[in-house]
Each structure stands twice: as structure tokens, then as C-alpha cells.
mmCIF file of C-alpha atoms in Angstrom:
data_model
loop_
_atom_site.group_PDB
_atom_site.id
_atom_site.type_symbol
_atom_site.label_atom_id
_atom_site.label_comp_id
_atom_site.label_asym_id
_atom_site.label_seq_id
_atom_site.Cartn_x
_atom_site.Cartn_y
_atom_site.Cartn_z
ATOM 1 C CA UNK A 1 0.000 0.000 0.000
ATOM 2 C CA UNK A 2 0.595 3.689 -0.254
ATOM 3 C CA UNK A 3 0.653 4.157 3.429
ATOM 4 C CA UNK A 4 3.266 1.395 4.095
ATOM 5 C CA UNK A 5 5.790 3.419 1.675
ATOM 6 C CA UNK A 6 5.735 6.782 3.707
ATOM 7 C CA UNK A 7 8.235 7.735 6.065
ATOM 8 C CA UNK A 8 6.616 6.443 9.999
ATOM 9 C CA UNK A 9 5.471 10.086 11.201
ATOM 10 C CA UNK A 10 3.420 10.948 7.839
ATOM 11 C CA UNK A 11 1.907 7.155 7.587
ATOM 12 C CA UNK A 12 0.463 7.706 11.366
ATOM 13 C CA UNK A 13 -0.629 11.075 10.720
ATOM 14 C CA UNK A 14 -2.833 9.769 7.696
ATOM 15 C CA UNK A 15 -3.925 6.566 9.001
ATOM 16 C CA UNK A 16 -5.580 8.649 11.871
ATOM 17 C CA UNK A 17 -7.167 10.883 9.383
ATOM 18 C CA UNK A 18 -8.383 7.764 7.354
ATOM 19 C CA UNK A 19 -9.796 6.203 10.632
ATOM 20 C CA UNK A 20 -11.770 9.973 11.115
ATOM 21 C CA UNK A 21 -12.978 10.098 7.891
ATOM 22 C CA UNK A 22 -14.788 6.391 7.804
ATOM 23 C CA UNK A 23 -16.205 7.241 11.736
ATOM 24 C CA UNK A 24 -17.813 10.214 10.520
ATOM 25 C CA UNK A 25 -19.169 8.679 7.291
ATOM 26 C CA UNK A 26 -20.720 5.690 9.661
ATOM 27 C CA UNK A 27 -22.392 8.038 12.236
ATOM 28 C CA UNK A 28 -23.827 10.579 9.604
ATOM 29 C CA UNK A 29 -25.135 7.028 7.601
ATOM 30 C CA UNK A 30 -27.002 6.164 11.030
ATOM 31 C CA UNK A 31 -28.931 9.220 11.823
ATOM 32 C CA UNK A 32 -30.123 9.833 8.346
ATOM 33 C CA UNK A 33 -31.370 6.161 8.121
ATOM 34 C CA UNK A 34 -34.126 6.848 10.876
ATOM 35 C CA UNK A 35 -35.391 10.643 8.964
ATOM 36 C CA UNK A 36 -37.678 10.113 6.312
ATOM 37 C CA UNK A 37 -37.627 11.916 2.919
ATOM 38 C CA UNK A 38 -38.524 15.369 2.758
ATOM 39 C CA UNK A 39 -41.290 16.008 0.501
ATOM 40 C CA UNK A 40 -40.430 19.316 -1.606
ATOM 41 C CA UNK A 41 -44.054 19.311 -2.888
ATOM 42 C CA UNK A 42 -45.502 19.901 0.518
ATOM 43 C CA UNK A 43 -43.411 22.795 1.451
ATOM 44 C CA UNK A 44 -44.468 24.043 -1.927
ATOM 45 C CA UNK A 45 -48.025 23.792 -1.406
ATOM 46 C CA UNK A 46 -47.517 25.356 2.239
ATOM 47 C CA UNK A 47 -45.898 28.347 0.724
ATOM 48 C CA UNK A 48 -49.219 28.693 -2.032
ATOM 49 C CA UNK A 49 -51.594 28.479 1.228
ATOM 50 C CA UNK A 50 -50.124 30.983 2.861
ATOM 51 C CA UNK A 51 -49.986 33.834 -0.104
ATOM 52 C CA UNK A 52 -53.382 33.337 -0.687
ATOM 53 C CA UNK A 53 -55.894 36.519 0.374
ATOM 54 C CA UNK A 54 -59.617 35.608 1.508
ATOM 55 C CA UNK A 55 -62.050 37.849 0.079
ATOM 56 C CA UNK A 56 -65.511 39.268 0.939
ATOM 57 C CA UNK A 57 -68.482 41.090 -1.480
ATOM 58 C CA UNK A 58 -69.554 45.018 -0.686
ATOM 59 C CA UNK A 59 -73.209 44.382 0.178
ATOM 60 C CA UNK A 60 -75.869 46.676 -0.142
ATOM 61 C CA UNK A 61 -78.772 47.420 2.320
ATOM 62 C CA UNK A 62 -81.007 49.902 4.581
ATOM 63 C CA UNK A 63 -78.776 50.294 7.789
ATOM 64 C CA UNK A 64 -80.251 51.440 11.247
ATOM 65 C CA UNK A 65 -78.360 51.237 14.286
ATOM 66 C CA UNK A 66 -78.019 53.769 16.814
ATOM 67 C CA UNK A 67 -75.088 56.506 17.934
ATOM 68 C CA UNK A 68 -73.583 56.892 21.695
ATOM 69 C CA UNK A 69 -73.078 60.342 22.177
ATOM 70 C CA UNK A 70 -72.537 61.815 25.633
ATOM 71 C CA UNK A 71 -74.933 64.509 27.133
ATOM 72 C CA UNK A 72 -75.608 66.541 29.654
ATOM 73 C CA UNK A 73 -78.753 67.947 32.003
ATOM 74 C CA UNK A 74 -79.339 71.922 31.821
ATOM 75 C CA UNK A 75 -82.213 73.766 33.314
ATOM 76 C CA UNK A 76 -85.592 74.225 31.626
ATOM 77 C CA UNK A 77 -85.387 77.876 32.361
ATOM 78 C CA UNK A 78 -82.099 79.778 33.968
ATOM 79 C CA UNK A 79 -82.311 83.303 34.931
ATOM 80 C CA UNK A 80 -79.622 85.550 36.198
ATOM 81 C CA UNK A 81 -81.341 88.129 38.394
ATOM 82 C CA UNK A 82 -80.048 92.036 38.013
ATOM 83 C CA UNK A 83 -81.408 95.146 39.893
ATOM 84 C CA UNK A 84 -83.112 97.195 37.020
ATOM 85 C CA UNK A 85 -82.187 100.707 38.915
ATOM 86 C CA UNK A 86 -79.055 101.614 41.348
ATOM 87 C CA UNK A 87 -79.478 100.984 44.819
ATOM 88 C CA UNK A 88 -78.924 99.270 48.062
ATOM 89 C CA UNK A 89 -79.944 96.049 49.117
ATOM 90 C CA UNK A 90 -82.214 95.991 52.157
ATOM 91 C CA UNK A 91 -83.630 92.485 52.838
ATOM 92 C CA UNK A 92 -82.832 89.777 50.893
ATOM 93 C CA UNK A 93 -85.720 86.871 51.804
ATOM 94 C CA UNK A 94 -84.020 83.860 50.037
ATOM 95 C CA UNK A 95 -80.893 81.738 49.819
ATOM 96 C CA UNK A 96 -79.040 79.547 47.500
ATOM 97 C CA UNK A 97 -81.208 75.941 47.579
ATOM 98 C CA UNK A 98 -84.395 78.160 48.400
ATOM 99 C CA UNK A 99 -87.352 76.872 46.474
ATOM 100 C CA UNK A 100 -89.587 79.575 45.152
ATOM 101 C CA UNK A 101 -93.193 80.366 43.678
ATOM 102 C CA UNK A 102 -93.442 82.892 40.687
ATOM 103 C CA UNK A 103 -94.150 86.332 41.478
ATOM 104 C CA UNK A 104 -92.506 85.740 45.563
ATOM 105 C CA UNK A 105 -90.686 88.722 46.718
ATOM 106 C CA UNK A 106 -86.887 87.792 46.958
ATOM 107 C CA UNK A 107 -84.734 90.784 47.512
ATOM 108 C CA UNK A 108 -85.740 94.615 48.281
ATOM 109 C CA UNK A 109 -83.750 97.841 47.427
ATOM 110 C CA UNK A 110 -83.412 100.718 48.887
ATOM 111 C CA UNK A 111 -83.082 104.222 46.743
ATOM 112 C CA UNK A 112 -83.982 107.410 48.982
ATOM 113 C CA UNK A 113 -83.679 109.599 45.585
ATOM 114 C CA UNK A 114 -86.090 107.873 44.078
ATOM 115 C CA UNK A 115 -88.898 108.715 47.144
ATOM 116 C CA UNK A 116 -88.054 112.155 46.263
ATOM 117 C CA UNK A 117 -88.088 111.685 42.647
ATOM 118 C CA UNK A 118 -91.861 110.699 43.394
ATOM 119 C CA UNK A 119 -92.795 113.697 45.384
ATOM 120 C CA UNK A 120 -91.697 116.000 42.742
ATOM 121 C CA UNK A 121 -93.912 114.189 40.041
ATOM 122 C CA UNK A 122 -97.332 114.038 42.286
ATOM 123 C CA UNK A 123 -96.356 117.629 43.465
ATOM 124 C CA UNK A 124 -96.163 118.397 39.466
ATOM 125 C CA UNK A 125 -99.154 116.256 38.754
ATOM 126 C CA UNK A 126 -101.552 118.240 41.573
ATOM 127 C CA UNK A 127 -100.327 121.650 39.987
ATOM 128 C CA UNK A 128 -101.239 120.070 36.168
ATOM 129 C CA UNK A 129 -104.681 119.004 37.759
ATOM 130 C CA UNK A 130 -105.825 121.786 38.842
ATOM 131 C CA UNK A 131 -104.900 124.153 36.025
ATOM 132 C CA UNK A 132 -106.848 121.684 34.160
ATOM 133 C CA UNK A 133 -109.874 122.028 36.350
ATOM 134 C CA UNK A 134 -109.550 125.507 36.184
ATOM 135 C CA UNK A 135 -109.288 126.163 32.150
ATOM 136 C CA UNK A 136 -112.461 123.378 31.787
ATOM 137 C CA UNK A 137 -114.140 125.705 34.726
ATOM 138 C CA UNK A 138 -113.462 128.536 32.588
ATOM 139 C CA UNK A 139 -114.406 127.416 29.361
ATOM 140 C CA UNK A 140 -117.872 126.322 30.337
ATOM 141 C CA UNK A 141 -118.714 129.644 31.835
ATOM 142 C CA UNK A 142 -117.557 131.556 28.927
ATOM 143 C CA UNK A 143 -119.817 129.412 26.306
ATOM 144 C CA UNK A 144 -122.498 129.540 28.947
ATOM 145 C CA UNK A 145 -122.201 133.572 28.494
ATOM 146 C CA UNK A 146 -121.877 133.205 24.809
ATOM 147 C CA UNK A 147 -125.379 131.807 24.411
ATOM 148 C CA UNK A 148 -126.409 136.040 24.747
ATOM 149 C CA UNK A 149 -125.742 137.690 21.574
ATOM 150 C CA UNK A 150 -122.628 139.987 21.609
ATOM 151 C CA UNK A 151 -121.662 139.156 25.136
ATOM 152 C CA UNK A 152 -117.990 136.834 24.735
ATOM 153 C CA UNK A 153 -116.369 136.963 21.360
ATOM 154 C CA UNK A 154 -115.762 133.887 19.463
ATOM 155 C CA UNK A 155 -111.971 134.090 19.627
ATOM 156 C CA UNK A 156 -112.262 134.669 23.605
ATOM 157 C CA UNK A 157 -113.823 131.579 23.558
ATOM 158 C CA UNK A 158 -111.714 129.804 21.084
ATOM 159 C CA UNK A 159 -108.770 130.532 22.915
ATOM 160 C CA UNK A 160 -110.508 129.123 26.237
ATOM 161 C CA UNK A 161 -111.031 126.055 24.432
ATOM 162 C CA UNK A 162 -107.624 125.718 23.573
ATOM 163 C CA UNK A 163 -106.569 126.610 26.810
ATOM 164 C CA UNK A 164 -108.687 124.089 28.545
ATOM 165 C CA UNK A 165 -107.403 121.562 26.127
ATOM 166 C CA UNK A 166 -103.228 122.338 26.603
ATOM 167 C CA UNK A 167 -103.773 122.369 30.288
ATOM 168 C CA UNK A 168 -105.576 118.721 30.002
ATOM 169 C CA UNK A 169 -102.945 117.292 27.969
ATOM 170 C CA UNK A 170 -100.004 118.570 30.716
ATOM 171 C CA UNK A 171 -101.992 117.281 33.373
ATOM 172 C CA UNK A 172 -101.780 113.944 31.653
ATOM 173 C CA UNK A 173 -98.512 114.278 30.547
ATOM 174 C CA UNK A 174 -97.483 114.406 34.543
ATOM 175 C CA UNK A 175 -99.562 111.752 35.548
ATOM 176 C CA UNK A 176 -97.088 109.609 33.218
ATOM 177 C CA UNK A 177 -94.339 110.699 34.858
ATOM 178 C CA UNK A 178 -95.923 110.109 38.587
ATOM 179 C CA UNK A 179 -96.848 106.242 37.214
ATOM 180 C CA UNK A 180 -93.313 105.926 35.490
ATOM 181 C CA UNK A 181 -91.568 106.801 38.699
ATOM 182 C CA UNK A 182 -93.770 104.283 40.654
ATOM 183 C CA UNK A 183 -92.888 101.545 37.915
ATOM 184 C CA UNK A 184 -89.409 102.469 38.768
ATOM 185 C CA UNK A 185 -89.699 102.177 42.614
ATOM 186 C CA UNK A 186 -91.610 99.307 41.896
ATOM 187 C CA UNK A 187 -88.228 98.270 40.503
ATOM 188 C CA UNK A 188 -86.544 98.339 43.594
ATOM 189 C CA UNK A 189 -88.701 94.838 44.828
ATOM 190 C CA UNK A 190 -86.994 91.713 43.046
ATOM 191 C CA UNK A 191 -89.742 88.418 42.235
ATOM 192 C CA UNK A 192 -89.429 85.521 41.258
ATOM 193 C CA UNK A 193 -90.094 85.576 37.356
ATOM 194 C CA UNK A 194 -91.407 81.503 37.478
ATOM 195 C CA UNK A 195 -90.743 78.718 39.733
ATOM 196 C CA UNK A 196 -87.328 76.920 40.450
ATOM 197 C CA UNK A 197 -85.013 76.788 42.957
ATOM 198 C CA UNK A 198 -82.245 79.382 44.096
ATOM 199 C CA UNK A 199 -78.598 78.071 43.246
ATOM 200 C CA UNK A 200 -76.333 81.047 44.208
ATOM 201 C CA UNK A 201 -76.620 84.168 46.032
ATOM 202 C CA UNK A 202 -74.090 86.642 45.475
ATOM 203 C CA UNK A 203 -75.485 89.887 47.776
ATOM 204 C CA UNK A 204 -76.071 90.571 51.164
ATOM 205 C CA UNK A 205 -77.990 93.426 52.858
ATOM 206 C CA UNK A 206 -76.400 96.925 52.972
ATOM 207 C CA UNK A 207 -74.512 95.899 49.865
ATOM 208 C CA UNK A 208 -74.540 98.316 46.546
ATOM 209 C CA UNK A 209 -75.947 97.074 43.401
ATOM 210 C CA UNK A 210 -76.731 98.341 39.760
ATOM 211 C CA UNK A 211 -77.968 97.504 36.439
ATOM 212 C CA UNK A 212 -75.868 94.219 34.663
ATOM 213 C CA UNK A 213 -73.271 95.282 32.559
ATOM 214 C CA UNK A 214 -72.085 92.042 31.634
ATOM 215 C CA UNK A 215 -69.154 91.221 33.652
ATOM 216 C CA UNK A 216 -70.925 92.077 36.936
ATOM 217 C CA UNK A 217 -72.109 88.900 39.444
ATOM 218 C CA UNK A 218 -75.928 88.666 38.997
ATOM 219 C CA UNK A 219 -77.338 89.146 43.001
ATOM 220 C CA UNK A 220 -79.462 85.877 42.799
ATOM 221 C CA UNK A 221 -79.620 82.952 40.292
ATOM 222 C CA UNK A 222 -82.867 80.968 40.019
ATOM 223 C CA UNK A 223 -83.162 77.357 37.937
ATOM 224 C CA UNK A 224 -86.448 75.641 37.011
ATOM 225 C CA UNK A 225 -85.444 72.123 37.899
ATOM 226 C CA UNK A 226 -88.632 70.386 37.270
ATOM 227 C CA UNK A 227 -88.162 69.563 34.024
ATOM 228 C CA UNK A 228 -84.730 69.419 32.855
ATOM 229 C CA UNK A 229 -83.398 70.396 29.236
ATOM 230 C CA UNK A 230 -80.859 66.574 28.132
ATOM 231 C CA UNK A 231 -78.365 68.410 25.535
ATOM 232 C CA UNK A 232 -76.420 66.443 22.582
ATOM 233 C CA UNK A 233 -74.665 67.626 20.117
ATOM 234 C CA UNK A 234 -75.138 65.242 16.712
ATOM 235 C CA UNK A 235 -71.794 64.820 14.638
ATOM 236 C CA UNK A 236 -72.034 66.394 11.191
ATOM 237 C CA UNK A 237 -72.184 63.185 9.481
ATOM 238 C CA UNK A 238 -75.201 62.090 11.419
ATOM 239 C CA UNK A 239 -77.087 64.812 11.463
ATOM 240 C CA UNK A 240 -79.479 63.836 8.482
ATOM 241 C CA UNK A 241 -79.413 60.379 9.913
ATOM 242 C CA UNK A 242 -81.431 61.224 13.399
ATOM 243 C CA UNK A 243 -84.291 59.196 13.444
ATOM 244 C CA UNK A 244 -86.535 61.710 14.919
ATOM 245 C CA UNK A 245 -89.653 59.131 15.860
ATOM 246 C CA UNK A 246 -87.759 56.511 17.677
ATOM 247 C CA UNK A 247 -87.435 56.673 21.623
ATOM 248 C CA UNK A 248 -84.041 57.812 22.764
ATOM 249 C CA UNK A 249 -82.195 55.860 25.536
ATOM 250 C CA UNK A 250 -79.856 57.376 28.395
ATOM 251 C CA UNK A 251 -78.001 56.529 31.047
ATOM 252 C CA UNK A 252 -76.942 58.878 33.717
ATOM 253 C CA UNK A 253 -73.132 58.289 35.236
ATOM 254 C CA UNK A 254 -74.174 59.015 38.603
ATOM 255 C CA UNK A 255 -76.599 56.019 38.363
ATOM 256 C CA UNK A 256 -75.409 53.608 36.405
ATOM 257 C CA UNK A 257 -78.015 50.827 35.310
ATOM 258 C CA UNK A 258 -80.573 52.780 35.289
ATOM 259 C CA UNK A 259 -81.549 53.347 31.715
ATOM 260 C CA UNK A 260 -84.105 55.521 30.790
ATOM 261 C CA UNK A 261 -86.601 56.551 27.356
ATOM 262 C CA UNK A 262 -87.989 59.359 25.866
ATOM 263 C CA UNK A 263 -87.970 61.241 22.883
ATOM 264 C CA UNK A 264 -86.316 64.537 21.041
ATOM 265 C CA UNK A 265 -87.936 67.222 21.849
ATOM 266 C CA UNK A 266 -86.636 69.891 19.876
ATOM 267 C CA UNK A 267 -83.575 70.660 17.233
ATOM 268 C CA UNK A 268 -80.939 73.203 16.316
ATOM 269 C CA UNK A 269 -81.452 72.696 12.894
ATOM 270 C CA UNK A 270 -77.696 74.386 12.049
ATOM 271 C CA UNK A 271 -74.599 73.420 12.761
ATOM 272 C CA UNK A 272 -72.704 74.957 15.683
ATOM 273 C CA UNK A 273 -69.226 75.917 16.146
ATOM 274 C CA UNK A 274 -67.796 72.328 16.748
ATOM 275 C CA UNK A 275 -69.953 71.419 13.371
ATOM 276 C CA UNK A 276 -72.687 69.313 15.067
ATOM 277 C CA UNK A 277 -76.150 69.924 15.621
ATOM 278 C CA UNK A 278 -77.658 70.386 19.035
ATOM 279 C CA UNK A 279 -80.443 68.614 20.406
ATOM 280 C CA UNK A 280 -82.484 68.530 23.393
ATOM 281 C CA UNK A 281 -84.588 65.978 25.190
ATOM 282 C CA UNK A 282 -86.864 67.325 28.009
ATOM 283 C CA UNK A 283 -86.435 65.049 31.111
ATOM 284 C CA UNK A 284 -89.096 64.983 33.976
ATOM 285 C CA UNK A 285 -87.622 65.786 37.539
ATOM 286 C CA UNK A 286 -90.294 66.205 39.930
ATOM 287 C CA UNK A 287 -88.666 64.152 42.484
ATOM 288 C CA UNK A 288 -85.549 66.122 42.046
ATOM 289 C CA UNK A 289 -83.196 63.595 42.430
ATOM 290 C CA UNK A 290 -81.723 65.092 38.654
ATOM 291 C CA UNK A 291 -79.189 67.818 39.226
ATOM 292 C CA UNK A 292 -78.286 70.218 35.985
ATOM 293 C CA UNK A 293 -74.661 69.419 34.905
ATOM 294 C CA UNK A 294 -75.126 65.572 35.335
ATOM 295 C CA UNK A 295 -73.498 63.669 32.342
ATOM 296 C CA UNK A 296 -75.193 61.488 30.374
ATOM 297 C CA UNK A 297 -74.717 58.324 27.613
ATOM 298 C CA UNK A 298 -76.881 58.973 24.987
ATOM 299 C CA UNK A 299 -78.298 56.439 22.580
ATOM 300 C CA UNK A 300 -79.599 57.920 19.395
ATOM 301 C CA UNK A 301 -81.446 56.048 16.938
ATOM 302 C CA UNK A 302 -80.282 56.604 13.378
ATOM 303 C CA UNK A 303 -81.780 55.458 10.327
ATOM 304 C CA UNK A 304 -80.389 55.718 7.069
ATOM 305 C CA UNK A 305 -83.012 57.089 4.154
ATOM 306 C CA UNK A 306 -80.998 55.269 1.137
ATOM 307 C CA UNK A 307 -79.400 51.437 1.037
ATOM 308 C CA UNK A 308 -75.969 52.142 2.345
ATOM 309 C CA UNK A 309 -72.942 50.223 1.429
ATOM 310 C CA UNK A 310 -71.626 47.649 4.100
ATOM 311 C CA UNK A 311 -67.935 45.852 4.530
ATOM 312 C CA UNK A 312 -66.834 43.335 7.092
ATOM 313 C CA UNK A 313 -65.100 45.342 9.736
ATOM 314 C CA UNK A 314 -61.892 43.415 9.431
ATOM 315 C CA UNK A 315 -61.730 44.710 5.299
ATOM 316 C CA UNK A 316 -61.061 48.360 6.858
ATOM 317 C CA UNK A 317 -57.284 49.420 6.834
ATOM 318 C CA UNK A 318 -56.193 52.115 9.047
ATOM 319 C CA UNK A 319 -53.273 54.739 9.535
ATOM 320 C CA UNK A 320 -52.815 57.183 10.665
ATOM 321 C CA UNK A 321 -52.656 59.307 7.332
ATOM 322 C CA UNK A 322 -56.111 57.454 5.614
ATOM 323 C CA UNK A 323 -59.075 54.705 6.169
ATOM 324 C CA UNK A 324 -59.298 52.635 2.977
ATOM 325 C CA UNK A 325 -60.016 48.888 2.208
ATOM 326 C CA UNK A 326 -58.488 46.880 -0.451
ATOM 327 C CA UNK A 327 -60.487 45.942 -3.830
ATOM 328 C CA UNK A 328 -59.876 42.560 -6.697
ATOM 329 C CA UNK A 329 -59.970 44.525 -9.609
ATOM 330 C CA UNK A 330 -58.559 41.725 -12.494
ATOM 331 C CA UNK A 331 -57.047 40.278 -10.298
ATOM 332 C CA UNK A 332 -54.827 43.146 -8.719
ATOM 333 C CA UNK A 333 -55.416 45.031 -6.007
ATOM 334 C CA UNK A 334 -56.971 48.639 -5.628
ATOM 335 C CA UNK A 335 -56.708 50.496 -2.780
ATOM 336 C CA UNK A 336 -60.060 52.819 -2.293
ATOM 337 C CA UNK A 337 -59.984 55.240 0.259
ATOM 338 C CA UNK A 338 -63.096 55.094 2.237
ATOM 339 C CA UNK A 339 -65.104 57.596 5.070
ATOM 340 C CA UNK A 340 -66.635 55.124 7.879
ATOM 341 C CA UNK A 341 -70.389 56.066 8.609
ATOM 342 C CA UNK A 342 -72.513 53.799 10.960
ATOM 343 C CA UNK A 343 -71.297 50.665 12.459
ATOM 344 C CA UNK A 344 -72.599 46.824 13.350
ATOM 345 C CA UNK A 345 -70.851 44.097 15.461
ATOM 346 C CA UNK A 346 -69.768 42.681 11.853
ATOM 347 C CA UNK A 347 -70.005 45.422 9.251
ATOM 348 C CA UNK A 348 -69.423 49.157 9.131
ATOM 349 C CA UNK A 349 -71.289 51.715 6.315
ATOM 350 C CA UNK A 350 -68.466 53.107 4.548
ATOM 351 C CA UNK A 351 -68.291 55.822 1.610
ATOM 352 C CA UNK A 352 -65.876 56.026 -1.373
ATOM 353 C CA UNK A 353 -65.565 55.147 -4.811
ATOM 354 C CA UNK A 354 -67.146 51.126 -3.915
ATOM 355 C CA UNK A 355 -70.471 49.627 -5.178
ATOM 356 C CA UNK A 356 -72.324 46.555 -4.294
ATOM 357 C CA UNK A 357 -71.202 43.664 -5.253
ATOM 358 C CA UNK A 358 -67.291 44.682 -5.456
ATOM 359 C CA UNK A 359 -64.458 42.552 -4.219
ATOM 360 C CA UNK A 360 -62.482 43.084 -1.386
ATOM 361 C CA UNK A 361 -59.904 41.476 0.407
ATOM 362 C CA UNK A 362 -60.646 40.819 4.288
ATOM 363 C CA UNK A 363 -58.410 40.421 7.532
ATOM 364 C CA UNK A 364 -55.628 42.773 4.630
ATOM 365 C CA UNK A 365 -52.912 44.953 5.890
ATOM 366 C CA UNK A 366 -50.702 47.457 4.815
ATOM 367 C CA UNK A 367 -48.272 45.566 3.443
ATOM 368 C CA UNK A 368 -50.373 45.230 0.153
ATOM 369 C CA UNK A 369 -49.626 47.401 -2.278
ATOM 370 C CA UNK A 370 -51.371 49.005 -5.016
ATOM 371 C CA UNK A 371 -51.370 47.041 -8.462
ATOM 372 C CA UNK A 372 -50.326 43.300 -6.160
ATOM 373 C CA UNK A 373 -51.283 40.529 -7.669
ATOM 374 C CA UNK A 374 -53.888 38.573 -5.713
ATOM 375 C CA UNK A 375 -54.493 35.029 -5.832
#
């Protein structure tokens, strides 16, 4: 042999390589004689099961559901109470939590100018009188006298008539004023302008007060709390969708459970600053257990007039730059932005350049592009 003809060191070193070789061909001959084949063809077909997209149909039908909006009590009626003339405040009858009947006396002025003010007008008033009753006086005597031929003139008695009639016209003219000046120390007596319930109270007796000026504390203000105002605002896109005939469910937070019905009572009709409609739902109280300010989850019903266009939920892709799903159009895929409208546990009304019928690739995600090819 080959190996016998080397020099001792070099035949050792490659026997011992020899004896390496053939161990390592036996072991790797054992362990693949207990594997089985691999099949290529599987792996292949596990690869095509996994690039393939399931797909879903755009359907088309009438969609009513209902919107949670949150809302919140406000008094029926609210009235910030203002003295109408100067003056200081001399008894004030009420407090805040007071409940009151319309017309009650609540707070009372005091104006010592005005007093005088109406002893000047009935002073100017008596004086008007009784010119009046004086000129009439005189005017009857003179056309009593005129009845003899010659004896009064007919411009003496003209201007008698005229007379009588300026001096009747003053004395009227300053029994306005007298009734104007009691209007206006009628003024000084603050009443209740309905019923409701005092909330704050802002004066105390002694205390100067004058006519609102807008940025002045109102002395008293009083809430009708009876019936309470419940007041939503209606997202622009819903606003033509407010099923107006349906009952509307609430929930207050502070009682929780405790669901309650009625219906809309009245409408905005225009869109606010925060572009939604306001609407209100009047809410009995008369147990007063309602407070104005309480929060509310609102359930409005909405109905849509026209067959709406409906996707499964999971077909909507979102980012934060668009909403759009993903459409089979010959066999690639279009990506169609959408706007989401009303929603269902499995579908969602959706608007965009779709139509019934269309294909559409569910459970998709971004990594789809635009033009793909879909299986």
C-alpha cells in the first residue's frame, strides 16, 4: 500500500485521518437512516396556502343602528337676576337651595332719591290738575255767556277752548311721569319671574348694586329644575341620519343601570361651532333627584333614508394618514380610500368610490400594495 511506503510520522498522521474520515461517514449514515424523505411538494403547497388573500363582497342594504353620544342635564329655564335701577340692598328673603313660587318677593332695594323723585312728580301732577280744572271751569262759563248775543267773542272763547285743552294734555302728561316713577320704585322689589329653585346668592344686605353690565355677578340665580333640558350635540355626518320618531335611551353616570326613554324634543337645525347639531330631550324631575350638569350616555337612533354600502369590519385598513379597504380589480389590487359612517358588530357603512357587489380582500394589511397581484 501507499501508506506502508511513507516515512513512519506521515503514515500515522494519515492513518488517523483515514480512521476519522470512515467514523464520521458511519455516524452521519445512522442518523439519516431513521429521517424520512422530505417532501419538496408539501413545502411548496404550504408556501401557495399561505400567499393566498380571503375575500368578501360590498353588500348593499337599509342600515339602522343607533349613535352613543354623551350629554348633559341643563335647566328648563335659567335666569340671572339684576337690579333694574341703582341701589342698596335691604332684605334679601331667600338663599341659594331656596325653592320659590313665581311672582314671591326675593330681595328689596333701597333708593332714597327715588322717594323724592316721586314727590316731585305728584307735586307736578296736583299743579297740572288743577290748572286743568280751572281752564275746563273757565271754558264752560264763557260758552255759557256766549249763548247772549254779543256778550264773549268767538276768539275769547276759542282761545278758552284751547286753553282748557293744553292744560288737560299737561296734566296727563305728569300723571305719566308720577306712574313711570312708581314703575321704577316698583323696581326696587326683586320676584321671582317663574318657579325653580335658588342656586347662588351673590349679595347681602347693605350691599350696593346696579344695572348688569355684563361682567358684573348677577345678586341671585334661580333654575327651574322640574323639568330638565338633556343636551347632545349630533356629529355632522349624522345629522341627516337622526331618526326623529324613535325613543331615545340614556343613562346617567351618577346612576349607572338605570336606563331611561324618551324622545327629542326639539332641534338646532344648524350646525354649531364644533360642526354638530344640538339637540335637546326634556327630562321629567319632579322628584328632584336630577341635578343640571349631570353627564349622560346617549343612545340615538339613526336610520339611514338610502341602502348604504356595508364591509366586514376586518376589510377596513387604518393609519394614521387614511381609512381605505383593499379591492380585486382583475385580479390586482386597488386600494379605495373610504369615510366610515354607521357601524354593526360585523359590518361598518363606509363611503368612497365602492359599489355593491365589489371585491375586497378581508383580515388585509398594509403591506399590500397598489397594483399586487392577488391570488
Amino acid at each position: 500500500m501507499i501508506l506502508n511506503n511513507l516515512k513512519p510520522p506521515i503514515a500515522n498522521i494519515m492513518k488517523l485521518k483515514y480512521i476519522i474520515l470512515l467514523s464520521s461517514i458511519s455516524l452521519m449514515a445512522a442518523c439519516a437512516g431513521n429521517q424520512k424523505p422530505v417532501d419538496l411538494t408539501e413545502t411548496k403547497k404550504t408556501n401557495q396556502k399561505a400567499s393566498g388573500y380571503e375575500t368578501g363582497k360590498v353588500s348593499e342594504k337599509a342600515l339602522s343602528s343607533e349613535a352613543r353620544l354623551p350629554g348633559q342635564l341643563k335647566p328648563y329655564n335659567e335666569v340671572n337676576l339684576f337690579p333694574k335701577v341703582n341701589g342698596f340692598v335691604k332684605t334679601v328673603f331667600v338663599d341659594r337651595g331656596t325653592l320659590v313660587k313665581k311672582g314671591q318677593l326675593l330681595v328689596t332695594l333701597e333708593a332714597p332719591e327715588m322717594e323724592s323723585q316721586l314727590q316731585a312728580a305728584d307735586s307736578r301732577y296736583m299743579q297740572a290738575k288743577e290748572n286743568a280744572v280751572a281752564s275746563k271751569e273757565k271754558y264752560q262759563r264763557l260758552k255759557e255767556a256766549a249763548k247772549e248775543p254779543g256778550s264773549v267773542s268767538p276768539l275769547e272763547l276759542d282761545n278758552a277752548l284751547a286753553k282748557m285743552k293744553a292744560d288737560d294734555a299737561m296734566a296727563r302728561s305728569e300723571s305719566s311721569i308720577v306712574a313711570s316713577v312708581r314703575t321704577m320704585q316698583d323696581y326696587l322689589n326683586i320676584r321671582a319671574p317663574f318657579d325653580g329653585m335658588i342656586i347662588q346668592r351673590n349679595v347681602s344686605p347693605g350691599a350696593l348694586v346696579a344695572p348688569g353690565k355684563g361682567t358684573d355677578l348677577p345678586m341671585l340665580i334661580l333654575q327651574d329644575t322640574r323639568k330638565l333640558r338633556l343636551e347632545v350635540y349630533i356629529p355632522e355626518d349624522f345629522v341627516d341620519k337622526v331618526d326623529l320618531k324613535q325613543q331615545v335611551k340614556f343613562t346617567f353616570n351618577a346612576m349607572p343601570g338605570q336606563e331611561q326613554t324618551a324622545k327629542i324634543s326639539r332641534s338646532a337645525n344648524a350646525l354649531g361651532s364644533m360642526r354638530s347639531e344640538a339637540i335637546e330631550i326634556d327630562v321629567q324631575n319632579q322628584n328632584g333627584i336630577l341635578k343640571p350638569g349631570m353627564y349622560a350616555e346617549v343612545k340615538i337612533p339613526m336610520l339611514s333614508g338610502a341602502k348604504s354600502l356595508l364591509v366586514p369590519n376586518n376589510a377596513i385598513i387604518r393609519s394614521t394618514e387614511r381609512e381605505y379597504v383593499i379591492a380585486v380589480k382583475d385580479g390586482k389590487a386597488a386600494l379605495i380610500d373610504i369615510k366610515e359612517g354607521l357601524s354593526r358588530h360585523d359590518s361598518t357603512e363606509v363611503f368612497g368610490n365602492l359599489k355593491a357587489n365589489d371585491i375586497i380582500l378581508k383580515n388585509a394589511s398594509d403591506e399590500v400594495k397598489d397594483g399586487t397581484n392577488i391570488n
